[in-house]
GROMACS .gro file of C-alpha atoms in nm:
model
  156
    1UNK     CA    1  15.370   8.313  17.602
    2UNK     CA    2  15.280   8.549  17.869
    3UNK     CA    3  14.946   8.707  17.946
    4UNK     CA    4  14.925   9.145  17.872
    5UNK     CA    5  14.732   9.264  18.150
    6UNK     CA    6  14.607   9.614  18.115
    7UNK     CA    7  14.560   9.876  18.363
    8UNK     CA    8  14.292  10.066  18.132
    9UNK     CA    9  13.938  10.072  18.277
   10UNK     CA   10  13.632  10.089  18.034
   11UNK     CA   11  13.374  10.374  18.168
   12UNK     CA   12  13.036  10.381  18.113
   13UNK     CA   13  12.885  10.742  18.120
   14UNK     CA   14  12.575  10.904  18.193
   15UNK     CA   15  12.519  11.253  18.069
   16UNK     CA   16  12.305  11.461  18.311
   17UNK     CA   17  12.157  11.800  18.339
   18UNK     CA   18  12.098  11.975  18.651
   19UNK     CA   19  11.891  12.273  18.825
   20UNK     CA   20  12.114  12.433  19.136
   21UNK     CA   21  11.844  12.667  19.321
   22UNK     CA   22  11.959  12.839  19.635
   23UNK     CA   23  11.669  12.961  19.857
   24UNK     CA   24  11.624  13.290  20.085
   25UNK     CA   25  11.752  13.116  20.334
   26UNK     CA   26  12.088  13.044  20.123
   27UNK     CA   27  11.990  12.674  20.127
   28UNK     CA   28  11.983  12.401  19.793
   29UNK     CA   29  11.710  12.238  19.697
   30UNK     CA   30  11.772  11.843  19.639
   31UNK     CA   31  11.504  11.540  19.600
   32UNK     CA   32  11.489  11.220  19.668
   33UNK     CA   33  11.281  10.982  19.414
   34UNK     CA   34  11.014  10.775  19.528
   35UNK     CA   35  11.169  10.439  19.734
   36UNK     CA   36  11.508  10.594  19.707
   37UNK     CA   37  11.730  10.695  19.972
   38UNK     CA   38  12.001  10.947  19.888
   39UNK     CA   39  11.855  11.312  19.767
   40UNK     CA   40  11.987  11.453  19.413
   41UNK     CA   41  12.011  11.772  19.220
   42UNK     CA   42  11.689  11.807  19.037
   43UNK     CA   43  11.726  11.732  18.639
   44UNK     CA   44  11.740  11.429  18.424
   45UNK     CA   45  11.889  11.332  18.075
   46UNK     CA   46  11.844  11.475  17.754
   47UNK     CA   47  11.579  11.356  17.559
   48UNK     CA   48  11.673  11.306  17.144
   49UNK     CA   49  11.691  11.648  16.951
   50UNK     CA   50  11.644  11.804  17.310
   51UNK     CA   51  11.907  12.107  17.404
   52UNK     CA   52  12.026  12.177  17.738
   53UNK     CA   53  11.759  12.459  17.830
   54UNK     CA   54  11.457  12.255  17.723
   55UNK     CA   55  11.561  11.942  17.886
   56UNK     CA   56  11.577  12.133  18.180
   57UNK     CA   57  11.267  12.302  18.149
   58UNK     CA   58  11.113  11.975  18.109
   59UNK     CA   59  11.286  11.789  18.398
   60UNK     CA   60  11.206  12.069  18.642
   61UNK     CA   61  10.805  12.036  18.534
   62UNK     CA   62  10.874  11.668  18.554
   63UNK     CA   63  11.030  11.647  18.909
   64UNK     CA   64  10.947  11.979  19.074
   65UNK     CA   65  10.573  12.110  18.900
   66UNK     CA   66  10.730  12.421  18.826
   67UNK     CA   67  10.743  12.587  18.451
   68UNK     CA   68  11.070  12.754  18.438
   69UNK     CA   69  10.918  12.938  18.137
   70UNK     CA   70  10.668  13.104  18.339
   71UNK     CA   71  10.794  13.228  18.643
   72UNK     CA   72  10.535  13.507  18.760
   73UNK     CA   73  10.743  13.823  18.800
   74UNK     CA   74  11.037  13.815  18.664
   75UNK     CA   75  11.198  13.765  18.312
   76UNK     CA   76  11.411  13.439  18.402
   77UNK     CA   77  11.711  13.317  18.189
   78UNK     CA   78  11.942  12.930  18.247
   79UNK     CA   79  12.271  12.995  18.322
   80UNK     CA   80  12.580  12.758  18.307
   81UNK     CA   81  12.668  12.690  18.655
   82UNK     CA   82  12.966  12.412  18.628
   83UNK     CA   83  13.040  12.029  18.576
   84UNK     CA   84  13.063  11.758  18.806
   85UNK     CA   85  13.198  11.381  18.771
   86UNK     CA   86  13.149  11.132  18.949
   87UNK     CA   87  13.088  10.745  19.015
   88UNK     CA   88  12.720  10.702  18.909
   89UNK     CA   89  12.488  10.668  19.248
   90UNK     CA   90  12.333  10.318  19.198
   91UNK     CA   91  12.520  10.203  18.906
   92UNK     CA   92  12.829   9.934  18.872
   93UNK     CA   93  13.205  10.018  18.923
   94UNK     CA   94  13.285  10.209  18.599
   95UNK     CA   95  12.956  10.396  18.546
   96UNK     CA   96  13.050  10.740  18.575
   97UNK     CA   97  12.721  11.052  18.609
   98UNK     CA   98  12.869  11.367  18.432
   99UNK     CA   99  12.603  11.646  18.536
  100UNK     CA  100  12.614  11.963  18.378
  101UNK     CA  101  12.461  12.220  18.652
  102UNK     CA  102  12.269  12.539  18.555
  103UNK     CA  103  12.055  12.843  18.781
  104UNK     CA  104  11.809  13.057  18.696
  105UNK     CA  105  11.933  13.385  18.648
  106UNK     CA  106  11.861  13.681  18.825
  107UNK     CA  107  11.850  13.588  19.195
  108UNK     CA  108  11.504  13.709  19.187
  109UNK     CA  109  11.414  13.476  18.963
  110UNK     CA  110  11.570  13.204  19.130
  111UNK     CA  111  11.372  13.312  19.454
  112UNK     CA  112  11.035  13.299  19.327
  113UNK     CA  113  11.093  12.892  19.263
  114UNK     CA  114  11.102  12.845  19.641
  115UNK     CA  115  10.717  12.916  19.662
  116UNK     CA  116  10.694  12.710  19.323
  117UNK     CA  117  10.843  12.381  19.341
  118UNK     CA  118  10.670  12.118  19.507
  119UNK     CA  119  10.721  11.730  19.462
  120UNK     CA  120  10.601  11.553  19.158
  121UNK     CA  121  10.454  11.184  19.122
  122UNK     CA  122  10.755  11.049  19.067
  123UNK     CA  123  11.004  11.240  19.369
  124UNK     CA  124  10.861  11.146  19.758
  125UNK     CA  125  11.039  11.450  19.906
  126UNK     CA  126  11.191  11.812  19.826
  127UNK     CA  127  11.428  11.950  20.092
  128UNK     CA  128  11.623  12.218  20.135
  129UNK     CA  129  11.966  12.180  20.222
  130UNK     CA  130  12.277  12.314  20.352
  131UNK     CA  131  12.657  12.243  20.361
  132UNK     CA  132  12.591  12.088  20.767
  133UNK     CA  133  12.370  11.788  20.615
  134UNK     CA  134  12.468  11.456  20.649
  135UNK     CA  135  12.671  11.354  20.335
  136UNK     CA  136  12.567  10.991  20.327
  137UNK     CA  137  12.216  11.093  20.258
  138UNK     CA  138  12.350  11.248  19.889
  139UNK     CA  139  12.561  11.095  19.531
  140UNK     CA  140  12.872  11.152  19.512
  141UNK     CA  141  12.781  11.457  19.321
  142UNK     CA  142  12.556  11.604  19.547
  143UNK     CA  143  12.835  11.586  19.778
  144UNK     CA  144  13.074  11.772  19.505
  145UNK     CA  145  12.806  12.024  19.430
  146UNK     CA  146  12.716  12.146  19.792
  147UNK     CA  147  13.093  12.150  19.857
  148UNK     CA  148  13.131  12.370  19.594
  149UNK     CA  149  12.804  12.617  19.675
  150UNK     CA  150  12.997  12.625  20.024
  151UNK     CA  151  13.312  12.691  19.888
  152UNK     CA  152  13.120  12.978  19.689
  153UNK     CA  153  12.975  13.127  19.974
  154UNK     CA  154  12.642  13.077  19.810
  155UNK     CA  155  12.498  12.840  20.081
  156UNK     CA  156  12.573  12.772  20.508
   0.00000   0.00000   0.00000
């Protein structure tokens, strides 16, 4: 009797949300978590009963300080940006990170979170990015996502 090998690999996945904000300077904004090394889209998972827009809302207060509910002077709205796949930063072979990437909507909007966002407890830095910085210092999706910005035209 012969042994059936099979080609078929069993993923894991983890299902992500993620803010995209471009600055004046058409740079993105990525952290880095405390004792980490690579930087990452700000967001998080969904919590239970949670939609997209309040998950958000609560992973940007969580990581960044910053109430997307409340920006100061302008009506502000989440808007689908795209999907990204990847290999999961961290995690073992098989352990894929889908991220589902959203901006605030209009650009003024968006522009006011420069002045807003600062580091939380739990994220040791905030930078702002463009398509020039060194790709070894982000996931694999953070890699897919400035490409993309870039390919845009909506960063350097």
């Amino acid at each position: 009797m012969s042994e059936v090998q099979s080609d078929e690999v069993c993923n894991t996945y983890i299902d992500k949300l993620a803010l995209i904000c471009i600055n004046s300077n058409r740079k993105q904004l990525v952290a880095r978590s405390v004792g980490k090394s690579v930087y990452f889209t700000p967001g998080g998972k969904r919590e239970k009963g949670e939609t997209d827009e309040e998950a958000l809302r609560r992973e940007c207060m969580e990581e960044l300080s910053v109430n997307l509910s409340t920006l100061t002077n302008t009506a502000a709205s989440i808007e689908p940006y795209g999907n990204f796949e990847a290999h999961a930063y961290g995690k073992p072979p098989g352990t894929i990170v889908r991220m589902t990437c959203f901006r605030v909507t209009p650009r003024e909007a968006e522009l006011e979170l420069e002045h807003l966002v600062k580091a939380s407890a739990e994220v040791e830095e905030l930078k702002w990015i463009d398509s020039s910085f060194e790709r070894e210092k982000l996931t694999v999706t953070g890699i897919m996502i400035l490409e993309d910005l870039k390919e845009k035209n909506l960063i350097d």
